[in-house]
XYZ file of C-alpha atoms in Angstrom:
718
model
C 37.618 -165.767 -2.219
C 40.602 -164.295 -0.378
C 39.285 -160.824 -1.273
C 35.958 -161.707 0.291
C 37.486 -163.037 3.509
C 39.702 -159.904 3.835
C 36.759 -157.691 3.299
C 34.847 -159.353 6.220
C 37.935 -159.208 8.379
C 38.288 -155.399 7.739
C 34.586 -154.786 8.421
C 34.464 -156.729 11.683
C 37.588 -155.132 13.027
C 36.388 -151.733 12.225
C 32.991 -152.346 13.626
C 34.483 -153.781 16.802
C 36.481 -150.708 17.343
C 33.917 -148.170 16.527
C 30.691 -149.672 18.147
C 30.486 -146.568 20.334
C 29.457 -144.425 17.348
C 26.099 -146.081 16.511
C 25.354 -146.218 20.080
C 25.956 -142.483 20.496
C 23.929 -141.620 17.482
C 21.077 -143.899 18.565
C 20.920 -142.164 22.102
C 21.039 -138.742 20.525
C 18.427 -139.679 17.901
C 16.056 -140.844 20.532
C 16.133 -137.426 22.076
C 15.723 -135.801 18.652
C 12.920 -137.980 17.329
C 10.854 -140.412 19.360
C 10.757 -138.599 22.721
C 9.695 -135.097 21.393
C 7.193 -136.708 19.051
C 5.660 -138.660 22.080
C 5.614 -135.578 24.190
C 3.975 -133.316 21.708
C 1.363 -135.873 20.653
C 0.458 -136.613 24.143
C -0.018 -132.841 24.929
C -2.238 -132.592 21.874
C -4.239 -135.626 22.926
C -4.869 -134.268 26.405
C -5.804 -130.930 24.928
C -8.464 -132.707 22.648
C -9.830 -134.730 25.333
C -10.228 -131.717 27.795
C -12.127 -129.809 25.016
C -9.368 -127.099 24.534
C -9.221 -128.042 20.800
C -12.619 -126.972 19.339
C -12.808 -129.607 16.553
C -11.601 -133.087 15.530
C -10.322 -131.489 12.281
C -8.128 -129.045 14.288
C -6.744 -131.961 16.318
C -5.961 -134.020 13.064
C -4.134 -130.812 11.638
C -2.061 -130.591 14.755
C -0.965 -134.137 14.482
C 0.213 -133.620 10.839
C 1.967 -130.360 11.843
C 3.677 -132.175 14.762
C 4.715 -135.069 12.443
C 6.283 -132.546 9.961
C 8.050 -130.572 12.603
C 9.593 -133.483 14.445
C 9.948 -136.424 11.961
C 9.795 -134.492 8.606
C 11.764 -131.806 6.972
C 10.642 -129.213 9.477
C 13.046 -130.532 12.194
C 15.821 -127.845 11.779
C 17.562 -129.049 14.952
C 18.491 -131.987 12.902
C 20.664 -129.804 10.609
C 23.378 -129.388 13.217
C 23.014 -133.075 14.126
C 23.505 -134.169 10.433
C 26.795 -132.157 10.214
C 28.041 -133.501 13.581
C 27.208 -136.984 12.641
C 28.887 -136.697 9.298
C 32.226 -135.530 10.709
C 32.180 -138.374 13.359
C 31.221 -141.036 10.852
C 34.030 -139.843 8.431
C 36.513 -139.946 11.339
C 35.351 -143.346 12.338
C 35.359 -144.874 8.798
C 38.897 -143.473 7.926
C 40.498 -143.239 11.398
C 42.937 -146.088 10.514
C 44.746 -143.650 7.998
C 45.982 -141.872 11.058
C 48.052 -144.893 12.237
C 51.056 -146.172 10.296
C 50.670 -149.696 11.806
C 46.925 -150.018 11.008
C 47.503 -148.420 7.565
C 50.190 -151.024 6.757
C 48.097 -153.922 8.114
C 44.959 -152.999 6.138
C 46.867 -152.334 2.949
C 48.534 -155.779 3.273
C 45.182 -157.458 3.033
C 44.018 -159.043 -0.198
C 41.739 -156.065 -1.029
C 42.266 -153.550 -3.802
C 42.554 -149.886 -2.785
C 39.258 -148.923 -4.471
C 37.453 -151.730 -2.791
C 38.971 -150.841 0.616
C 37.826 -147.190 0.055
C 34.278 -148.421 -0.683
C 34.210 -150.520 2.436
C 35.565 -147.837 4.660
C 33.090 -145.305 3.059
C 30.082 -147.788 3.679
C 31.222 -148.586 7.194
C 31.150 -144.874 8.238
C 27.823 -144.205 6.387
C 26.051 -147.310 7.859
C 27.380 -146.379 11.372
C 25.229 -143.248 11.294
C 22.321 -144.188 9.013
C 21.199 -147.446 10.709
C 20.756 -145.985 14.130
C 18.917 -142.979 12.594
C 16.455 -145.342 10.770
C 15.978 -147.308 13.937
C 14.872 -143.973 15.672
C 12.541 -143.207 12.803
C 10.974 -146.678 12.988
C 10.437 -146.322 16.783
C 8.973 -142.955 16.340
C 6.539 -143.297 13.485
C 5.229 -146.811 13.036
C 5.283 -147.555 16.832
C 4.513 -144.301 18.640
C 2.527 -142.928 15.713
C 0.595 -146.157 15.406
C -0.367 -146.050 19.228
C -1.474 -142.471 19.050
C -3.200 -142.643 15.666
C -1.068 -140.603 13.436
C -0.328 -143.228 10.774
C -1.956 -141.947 7.731
C -1.100 -141.703 3.964
C -0.473 -137.872 4.358
C 1.801 -138.366 7.431
C 3.634 -141.237 5.893
C 4.433 -139.139 2.932
C 5.630 -136.403 5.282
C 7.894 -138.853 7.234
C 9.301 -140.620 4.005
C 10.198 -137.108 2.636
C 11.976 -136.187 5.875
C 13.847 -139.307 5.853
C 14.887 -139.012 2.233
C 16.034 -135.372 2.608
C 17.960 -136.144 5.724
C 19.771 -139.112 4.046
C 20.584 -137.079 1.043
C 21.795 -134.192 3.097
C 23.924 -136.416 5.331
C 25.467 -138.188 2.272
C 26.703 -134.879 0.814
C 28.170 -133.529 4.051
C 29.647 -137.030 4.820
C 31.343 -137.177 1.442
C 33.059 -133.761 1.978
C 34.066 -134.829 5.463
C 35.571 -138.109 3.890
C 37.522 -135.939 1.496
C 39.065 -134.022 4.297
C 40.077 -137.170 6.138
C 41.682 -138.524 2.946
C 43.647 -135.338 2.855
C 44.901 -135.669 6.404
C 46.957 -137.975 8.543
C 45.697 -136.952 11.850
C 42.328 -136.895 13.501
C 42.505 -133.293 14.642
C 43.496 -131.903 11.209
C 40.827 -133.951 9.739
C 38.161 -132.356 11.872
C 39.521 -128.942 11.307
C 39.711 -129.529 7.619
C 36.127 -130.827 7.607
C 35.021 -127.620 9.247
C 36.926 -125.483 6.813
C 35.476 -127.350 3.695
C 32.016 -127.102 5.086
C 32.118 -123.424 6.083
C 34.743 -121.692 3.803
C 32.376 -120.578 1.050
C 29.691 -119.087 3.229
C 32.262 -117.393 5.568
C 34.092 -115.855 2.597
C 30.855 -114.694 1.090
C 29.804 -113.099 4.380
C 33.180 -111.433 4.682
C 32.994 -109.857 1.218
C 29.465 -108.686 1.891
C 30.642 -106.978 5.269
C 33.563 -105.431 3.532
C 31.525 -104.077 0.656
C 28.912 -102.655 3.178
C 31.674 -101.046 5.221
C 33.617 -99.748 2.294
C 31.208 -98.651 -0.372
C 29.194 -95.608 1.006
C 26.581 -96.137 -1.832
C 26.392 -99.911 -1.518
C 23.038 -101.541 -2.258
C 22.774 -105.270 -1.536
C 20.397 -106.939 -3.977
C 19.556 -110.608 -3.245
C 19.799 -112.970 -6.098
C 21.772 -116.013 -7.547
C 25.105 -113.989 -7.630
C 24.377 -112.106 -4.343
C 23.951 -115.381 -2.577
C 26.512 -117.413 -4.471
C 28.643 -118.050 -1.443
C 25.886 -119.690 0.309
C 25.804 -122.628 -2.361
C 29.493 -123.260 -1.721
C 28.887 -125.560 1.063
C 26.672 -128.690 1.454
C 25.597 -127.565 4.774
C 23.839 -124.319 3.479
C 22.696 -126.301 0.279
C 21.173 -128.705 2.860
C 19.304 -125.929 4.440
C 17.945 -124.652 1.086
C 16.891 -128.254 0.248
C 14.997 -128.874 3.430
C 13.533 -125.319 3.500
C 12.197 -125.860 0.028
C 10.345 -128.872 1.216
C 8.383 -126.685 3.750
C 4.843 -125.627 3.071
C 4.750 -122.396 1.349
C 2.865 -120.572 4.117
C 5.863 -121.043 6.462
C 8.817 -121.074 4.126
C 11.606 -118.757 5.115
C 12.698 -115.835 2.871
C 16.297 -117.199 2.666
C 15.037 -119.608 0.089
C 14.042 -116.894 -2.349
C 16.491 -117.676 -5.004
C 16.895 -119.885 -7.978
C 17.460 -122.829 -5.726
C 14.130 -122.388 -3.909
C 12.981 -125.471 -5.697
C 13.738 -128.624 -3.649
C 14.625 -130.466 -6.836
C 17.245 -128.019 -7.709
C 18.738 -128.057 -4.201
C 18.596 -131.905 -4.153
C 20.574 -131.941 -7.537
C 23.121 -129.624 -5.885
C 23.541 -131.961 -2.894
C 23.967 -134.942 -5.318
C 26.773 -133.057 -7.141
C 28.451 -132.312 -3.844
C 28.202 -135.977 -2.766
C 29.351 -137.322 -6.109
C 32.302 -134.799 -6.627
C 33.538 -135.072 -3.142
C 33.312 -138.894 -3.075
C 35.099 -139.343 -6.399
C 37.878 -137.049 -5.414
C 38.172 -138.632 -2.080
C 38.487 -142.009 -3.672
C 41.252 -140.800 -6.014
C 43.210 -139.279 -3.231
C 42.697 -142.601 -1.182
C 44.086 -144.725 -3.897
C 47.085 -142.464 -4.326
C 48.016 -141.678 -0.881
C 51.197 -143.399 0.696
C 51.281 -145.279 3.983
C 54.047 -142.876 5.199
C 51.560 -139.936 5.450
C 49.826 -141.517 8.436
C 50.573 -139.206 11.396
C 51.410 -136.220 9.243
C 49.090 -133.071 9.151
C 48.384 -133.391 5.498
C 49.224 -135.853 2.663
C 51.634 -133.378 0.998
C 53.508 -130.215 1.496
C 51.633 -128.642 -1.427
C 48.333 -129.283 0.276
C 49.654 -127.548 3.440
C 50.817 -124.503 1.458
C 47.375 -124.233 -0.245
C 45.471 -124.591 3.132
C 47.684 -122.000 4.903
C 47.272 -119.431 1.985
C 43.486 -120.078 1.765
C 42.990 -119.610 5.563
C 45.450 -116.770 5.990
C 44.000 -114.510 3.310
C 40.352 -114.215 4.733
C 41.674 -114.566 8.194
C 43.878 -111.610 7.858
C 41.041 -109.571 6.093
C 38.659 -110.495 8.976
C 41.143 -109.342 11.636
C 41.848 -106.138 9.906
C 38.019 -105.320 9.697
C 37.341 -106.669 13.214
C 40.151 -104.840 14.908
C 39.179 -101.656 13.093
C 35.624 -101.973 14.449
C 37.088 -102.663 18.094
C 39.187 -99.508 17.944
C 36.445 -97.581 16.204
C 38.559 -96.702 13.137
C 36.654 -94.942 10.380
C 38.564 -96.819 7.491
C 36.004 -95.955 4.963
C 36.569 -92.227 5.073
C 40.191 -91.303 6.114
C 43.483 -92.509 4.667
C 44.961 -93.147 8.138
C 41.993 -95.360 8.982
C 42.469 -97.438 5.782
C 46.123 -97.793 6.325
C 45.572 -98.716 10.052
C 43.037 -101.508 9.033
C 45.401 -102.836 6.243
C 48.234 -103.024 8.934
C 45.836 -104.939 11.058
C 45.193 -107.216 8.256
C 48.914 -107.853 7.488
C 49.393 -108.687 11.258
C 46.329 -110.938 11.265
C 47.428 -112.833 8.255
C 50.849 -113.310 9.750
C 49.447 -114.697 13.117
C 46.860 -116.786 11.348
C 49.723 -118.413 9.151
C 51.677 -118.884 12.221
C 48.768 -120.812 13.920
C 48.272 -123.074 10.839
C 51.863 -123.925 10.931
C 51.672 -124.813 14.707
C 48.737 -127.096 13.866
C 50.676 -128.789 11.097
C 53.934 -129.240 13.161
C 52.877 -128.986 16.800
C 56.205 -127.219 17.343
C 56.433 -123.520 18.406
C 59.833 -123.268 16.760
C 58.460 -123.872 13.302
C 55.357 -121.566 13.415
C 56.941 -118.908 11.258
C 58.775 -121.151 8.726
C 57.878 -121.404 5.025
C 57.982 -117.575 4.459
C 56.783 -117.901 0.822
C 53.305 -119.094 1.802
C 53.241 -116.612 4.777
C 54.121 -113.756 2.290
C 51.343 -114.835 -0.168
C 48.854 -114.854 2.720
C 49.879 -111.431 3.888
C 49.923 -109.992 0.619
C 46.544 -111.447 -0.190
C 44.949 -110.097 2.957
C 46.466 -106.611 2.210
C 45.244 -106.643 -1.370
C 41.643 -107.751 -0.333
C 41.398 -104.798 2.070
C 43.053 -102.389 -0.255
C 40.550 -103.363 -2.966
C 37.682 -102.439 -0.832
C 39.263 -99.473 1.217
C 40.496 -97.637 -1.873
C 37.493 -98.632 -4.024
C 39.567 -99.856 -6.940
C 36.573 -100.571 -9.096
C 35.111 -97.051 -8.559
C 31.815 -98.267 -7.092
C 31.187 -95.143 -5.049
C 32.394 -92.829 -7.833
C 29.808 -94.253 -10.254
C 27.117 -91.699 -11.196
C 25.797 -91.895 -14.708
C 25.463 -88.970 -16.984
C 21.925 -87.705 -17.603
C 22.006 -88.580 -21.331
C 23.010 -92.213 -20.427
C 19.793 -92.926 -18.596
C 16.573 -94.245 -19.962
C 14.788 -94.026 -16.637
C 15.290 -93.478 -13.012
C 13.557 -94.203 -9.569
C 14.125 -93.284 -6.051
C 12.594 -94.763 -2.888
C 13.126 -94.701 0.836
C 12.404 -97.943 2.648
C 11.581 -95.988 5.773
C 9.768 -92.735 5.209
C 7.681 -90.532 7.403
C 5.576 -87.605 5.861
C 2.388 -85.724 6.573
C 0.548 -88.574 4.868
C 1.853 -91.241 7.356
C 4.666 -93.575 8.029
C 5.623 -96.138 5.473
C 7.830 -99.151 5.599
C 8.934 -101.372 2.754
C 9.918 -104.606 4.515
C 12.798 -106.006 2.459
C 15.184 -105.561 -0.324
C 13.218 -107.560 -2.848
C 10.261 -105.323 -2.241
C 12.466 -102.266 -2.596
C 13.670 -103.575 -5.998
C 10.119 -104.055 -7.113
C 9.062 -100.557 -6.045
C 12.149 -98.924 -7.958
C 11.284 -100.927 -11.027
C 7.595 -100.012 -11.001
C 8.370 -96.436 -10.462
C 11.179 -96.115 -12.987
C 10.211 -93.622 -15.699
C 11.717 -90.953 -18.001
C 10.652 -87.983 -15.758
C 13.796 -87.992 -13.444
C 15.070 -84.489 -13.712
C 14.208 -83.526 -10.205
C 15.501 -86.797 -8.725
C 18.683 -86.645 -10.628
C 19.368 -83.028 -9.504
C 18.761 -83.922 -5.804
C 21.134 -86.979 -5.934
C 23.816 -85.066 -7.747
C 24.265 -83.020 -4.577
C 24.670 -86.189 -2.376
C 26.264 -88.529 -4.699
C 29.095 -89.319 -2.218
C 26.780 -91.463 -0.130
C 26.924 -91.647 3.595
C 29.374 -89.982 6.027
C 29.592 -89.963 9.845
C 28.666 -86.089 9.941
C 25.688 -86.327 7.520
C 22.671 -88.181 9.038
C 19.433 -88.400 7.192
C 17.176 -90.529 5.054
C 18.533 -93.576 3.169
C 17.263 -93.411 -0.224
C 17.640 -96.315 -2.752
C 18.106 -95.521 -6.404
C 17.625 -97.416 -9.667
C 19.485 -96.273 -12.732
C 18.098 -97.873 -15.906
C 20.746 -97.289 -18.690
C 19.893 -97.001 -22.325
C 21.977 -100.110 -22.905
C 19.278 -101.989 -20.810
C 21.400 -102.604 -17.691
C 20.268 -101.656 -14.271
C 22.404 -100.138 -11.542
C 21.385 -99.879 -7.895
C 22.853 -97.500 -5.343
C 21.911 -96.109 -1.904
C 22.528 -92.563 -0.805
C 22.168 -90.697 2.501
C 19.934 -87.655 1.945
C 19.427 -85.044 4.781
C 15.998 -85.321 5.993
C 15.019 -81.713 5.188
C 16.303 -82.063 1.585
C 14.426 -85.284 1.168
C 11.227 -83.736 2.537
C 11.610 -80.831 0.310
C 11.938 -83.192 -2.677
C 8.809 -84.917 -1.623
C 6.896 -81.712 -1.328
C 7.834 -80.785 -4.883
C 7.055 -84.277 -6.167
C 3.460 -84.227 -4.743
C 2.553 -80.827 -6.407
C 2.147 -82.919 -9.420
C -0.881 -85.276 -8.936
C 0.759 -87.810 -11.256
C 3.616 -88.252 -9.048
C 1.700 -88.623 -5.728
C 1.262 -92.337 -6.198
C 5.049 -92.819 -5.920
C 5.107 -90.955 -2.670
C 1.872 -92.182 -0.927
C 2.729 -95.927 -0.778
C -0.656 -96.673 0.783
C -2.014 -96.689 -2.882
C -0.217 -100.062 -3.324
C -1.724 -101.911 -0.441
C -3.293 -105.153 -1.685
C -6.555 -105.606 -0.064
C -6.293 -109.570 -0.089
C -3.226 -109.207 2.201
C -4.877 -107.277 4.964
C -5.307 -109.070 8.203
C -6.676 -106.100 10.248
C -6.889 -102.317 10.414
C -6.144 -100.701 13.816
C -7.882 -97.438 14.354
C -6.735 -94.810 16.734
C -8.244 -91.301 17.621
C -11.781 -92.312 16.878
C -14.617 -93.457 19.037
C -15.836 -96.842 17.893
C -19.532 -96.673 18.734
C -20.602 -100.162 17.468
C -17.593 -102.382 18.371
C -16.463 -100.976 21.549
C -12.764 -101.646 20.855
C -10.004 -100.120 18.752
C -9.388 -102.820 16.298
C -11.345 -103.630 13.012
C -10.621 -106.988 11.294
C -11.111 -106.384 7.603
C -11.002 -108.641 4.723
C -12.693 -109.377 1.273
C -14.963 -106.576 0.185
C -14.502 -104.349 3.158
C -10.793 -104.308 2.738
C -10.999 -103.645 -0.959
C -13.494 -100.840 -0.296
C -11.377 -99.099 2.313
C -8.217 -99.330 0.271
C -10.019 -97.934 -2.749
C -11.647 -94.866 -0.994
C -8.497 -94.069 1.132
C -6.319 -94.174 -2.023
C -8.874 -91.819 -3.846
C -8.789 -89.371 -0.998
C -5.006 -89.473 -0.518
C -4.312 -88.624 -4.068
C -6.305 -85.445 -3.892
C -3.891 -83.617 -1.702
C -0.246 -82.640 -1.851
C 2.009 -82.864 1.100
C 1.964 -79.034 1.597
C -1.857 -79.221 1.693
C -1.824 -82.013 4.302
C 0.720 -80.137 6.474
C -1.894 -77.433 6.900
C -4.556 -79.819 8.156
C -5.077 -81.598 11.501
C -5.512 -85.350 11.492
C -8.654 -86.734 12.869
C -7.241 -90.326 13.283
C -4.832 -93.015 12.176
C -5.050 -96.231 10.343
C -2.567 -98.889 10.966
C -2.542 -101.729 8.266
C -1.266 -105.325 9.367
C -0.470 -108.006 6.840
C -0.993 -111.611 7.506
C 2.046 -113.230 9.126
C 2.093 -116.288 6.968
C 1.705 -114.282 3.921
C 4.712 -112.183 4.928
C 6.871 -115.396 5.458
C 5.993 -116.996 2.220
C 6.122 -113.851 0.130
C 8.720 -114.169 -2.708
C 7.487 -111.982 -5.458
C 6.334 -108.435 -6.045
C 6.264 -105.245 -4.074
C 4.531 -105.750 -0.723
C 4.242 -103.250 2.143
C 3.888 -103.219 5.801
C 2.333 -99.779 6.171
C 3.054 -98.441 9.669
C 0.532 -95.510 9.770
C -1.718 -93.521 7.658
C -3.180 -90.389 8.904
C -6.696 -89.526 8.091
C -7.556 -85.885 7.604
C -10.890 -83.935 7.585
C -10.621 -83.690 3.735
C -10.660 -87.443 3.376
C -14.507 -87.389 3.009
C -14.837 -90.618 1.199
C -12.759 -92.453 3.923
C -14.742 -90.781 6.714
C -18.030 -91.568 5.049
C -17.006 -95.172 4.768
C -16.168 -95.341 8.395
C -19.355 -93.614 9.469
C -21.300 -96.259 7.470
C -19.605 -98.855 9.681
C -20.821 -97.169 12.806
C -17.512 -95.239 13.593
C -17.817 -91.495 14.608
C -14.952 -89.300 13.569
C -14.314 -86.535 16.224
C -13.050 -83.459 14.540
C -10.929 -81.808 17.261
C -11.548 -78.213 18.287
C -8.035 -76.510 17.753
C -9.095 -73.611 20.150
C -8.686 -75.758 23.237
C -5.022 -76.439 22.514
C -4.249 -72.942 23.474
C -6.068 -73.131 26.900
C -4.005 -73.521 29.988
C -4.284 -77.083 31.325
C -6.030 -76.002 34.460
C -8.951 -74.481 32.521
C -10.034 -77.917 31.195
C -13.366 -78.917 32.499
C -15.340 -82.135 32.775
C -17.462 -81.331 29.746
C -14.211 -80.786 27.672
C -12.770 -83.998 28.772
C -16.014 -85.733 27.524
C -16.275 -83.898 24.316
C -12.666 -84.213 23.465
C -12.559 -87.906 24.058
C -9.772 -87.776 26.800
C -8.585 -91.246 27.365
C -5.928 -90.942 30.077
C -3.618 -88.762 32.082
C -0.107 -89.542 32.747
C 2.543 -87.862 35.081
C 6.241 -88.311 35.239
C 8.577 -87.070 37.935
C 10.331 -83.853 36.960
C 13.166 -83.724 39.602
C 16.112 -85.912 40.461
C 14.315 -87.441 43.389
C 13.552 -90.512 41.279
C 11.881 -91.420 37.967
C 8.449 -92.827 38.290
C 5.142 -92.670 36.517
C 1.425 -92.122 37.526
C -1.461 -92.733 35.149
C -5.233 -92.866 35.431
C -8.095 -93.133 32.964
C -10.866 -92.271 35.468
C -12.459 -88.993 34.443
C -13.127 -87.918 38.051
C -9.441 -88.547 38.953
C -8.221 -86.633 35.816
C -10.479 -83.655 36.632
C -9.254 -83.743 40.338
C -5.628 -83.528 39.272
C -6.161 -80.777 36.649
C -8.029 -78.580 39.141
C -5.197 -78.796 41.533
C -2.047 -78.087 39.615
C -0.329 -75.112 38.302
C 1.944 -74.854 35.175
C 5.654 -73.982 35.763
C 8.292 -72.996 33.354
C 9.683 -76.109 31.899
C 13.222 -76.749 33.327
C 12.703 -74.645 36.464
C 12.705 -76.724 39.502
C 12.284 -75.997 43.203
C 12.287 -77.795 46.465
C 8.623 -78.896 45.642
C 7.850 -81.821 43.499
C 7.278 -81.037 39.750
C 5.949 -83.282 37.044
C 5.616 -83.814 33.329
C 1.802 -84.119 32.792
C 0.432 -85.586 29.558
C -3.325 -85.486 28.736
C -4.067 -88.018 25.961
C -7.166 -87.607 23.636
C -7.378 -89.334 20.449
C -4.094 -89.296 18.711
C -3.193 -85.983 20.425
C -1.507 -85.109 23.561
C -1.674 -81.925 25.672
C 1.557 -81.686 27.772
C 2.853 -79.329 30.389
C 5.168 -79.075 33.476
C 3.057 -78.761 36.604
C 3.410 -78.511 40.294
C 0.706 -80.121 42.522
C -0.994 -77.590 44.843
C -3.316 -79.897 46.900
C -1.847 -82.294 49.571
C -4.654 -84.812 48.998
C -3.941 -84.949 45.196
C -0.307 -85.436 45.896
C -1.138 -88.231 48.382
C -3.387 -89.839 45.689
C -0.504 -89.689 43.270
C 1.955 -91.263 45.705
C -0.561 -93.993 46.541
C -0.880 -94.702 42.859
C 2.796 -94.687 42.557
C 3.212 -97.237 45.446
C 0.534 -99.435 43.808
C 0.621 -101.827 40.846
C -0.060 -99.212 38.096
C 3.109 -97.125 38.797
C 6.547 -97.874 37.695
C 9.746 -96.738 39.207
C 13.543 -97.293 38.687
């Protein structure tokens, strides 16, 4: 009976002193949930009534999407709100631990320590959760009912959002409670909460940056171990959990890991909540009243915190100051020693700052030299480990007889066949795996010359490599290859028809992913524009005939031809966002040559004429171009840019008469030779080609027309 009375007394006193927190969370929640929900639904309703939404089904879809984005798991603004609410709730629930008088009073009540912990935990948790649930009830049953969004589907969306938010909040809140059970002051409790929530991801990112800056052949491969640091915090685990609940068509690529399953991420959050809660309860029971007002509950805890912060803090400052002073610490001994010295200084200063937070006395900031020495040594060792490559990462280059297979690929490559771009690291890995075979003698010989990786002096193509060892292991590296050496390698590769598919990445475009094909350099007789939207059979046929044509030629043969047009393939945006498996490509540009007879025939069948350019006109002076040539060559526009220091501006026109008038009243001058008269860079654009020249305008009327255009809306100046 006495225990029940004391428990009620404790709760009443705590709720009376912290009633500001539910009010604050309620006010913030109203601006996060009911108000945005009402505004977006009202806007959609007005659009539907005005006829801007074409169908009732579209209106229903927008209401469901809005419910998900505001009240469901799609409200990512709530991520920050959850973390902030958790810190405040933990501070409120356990704030009495920072006061010796209040601690003695509450501990004198007829309440066991374990029960007191549960009461304090429940008080902080309910102070945040109850106003949140009130906001959700206000938003969905009330506002949603008035505007007709209450359906079984939307109810499931809202309940999923509530469940995910409560689980995420509980995990983050438990970690914050652990921090406050370790501390005797509000400030150190808040700071320690931030440290526990962010330490894992920050250390992970620091190691990633150090590896990227230090190892010249570093290849980052996403995966469970590559992202391990992101799981060492309930905040990032919360992101994975909520992100996994999103529809697959809009899921972000950061969830492409083993924890992409919402269930797995939920289990991880439950583990955080249980582990942090149990440890906090044990510390609460064992802590003494005398620790109220102290920075931490023990000197040992202070030492551990100081060391754990000083080591990555010093390493960060060594790296950061090296970047500020532009120190090439990856290549020169002096630069490495300079950055290590910065790391030692940084660890020393970070340790001093931590001591000041603990003692609030400048006289004591450099006491406890043992912990300071451990932090300094740790920061120096971390930077030395990466700077001097203790594990021999860059020195690794397998012997040829150790390899079962090998593959090379450039994520960003331009050749006579076109420009190709592999959009992310997962796709690069899939490309390398699919291309890996036993015919790697030429690749091995090329890489043997450039095995040291990237240097400041050597600019070129970044080439990614997969070494598949006979033991079954796979090793990935990145090398910088001079552009001419890389292109020479590709020329040799495409001499063998069997190797062309690895070079011409257009052969791997999946027709089902095509959104549209943009065509340049051709006259579209039937459509009247320069974009074709292809899907289904059309896309499949185009990819098939284009691939067949491309495989017929080596790069050397293509270099001797003149393209007749270009194709730009665009993939669906939602597919790009949801893609998590396989090798997918965003192909920048594919050049189409006269020898691509199947492709040209396919476009001709679609009503698209291919203009094969007359190379003879390229040698004519620009003044000799006449109106017939403008029409036959498909000239699209003329552009002129100022060629003197009197200002930079542009003039452009697409009118054939104006283009002809300009061409007939200019004379070419030697490029780089200027006089008092105005000179211009002139560009004549036809198809995918451009005729350029430096010219001087001879006729005053033409010059007046150019100046008028310049002063008008079509000109630009700076």
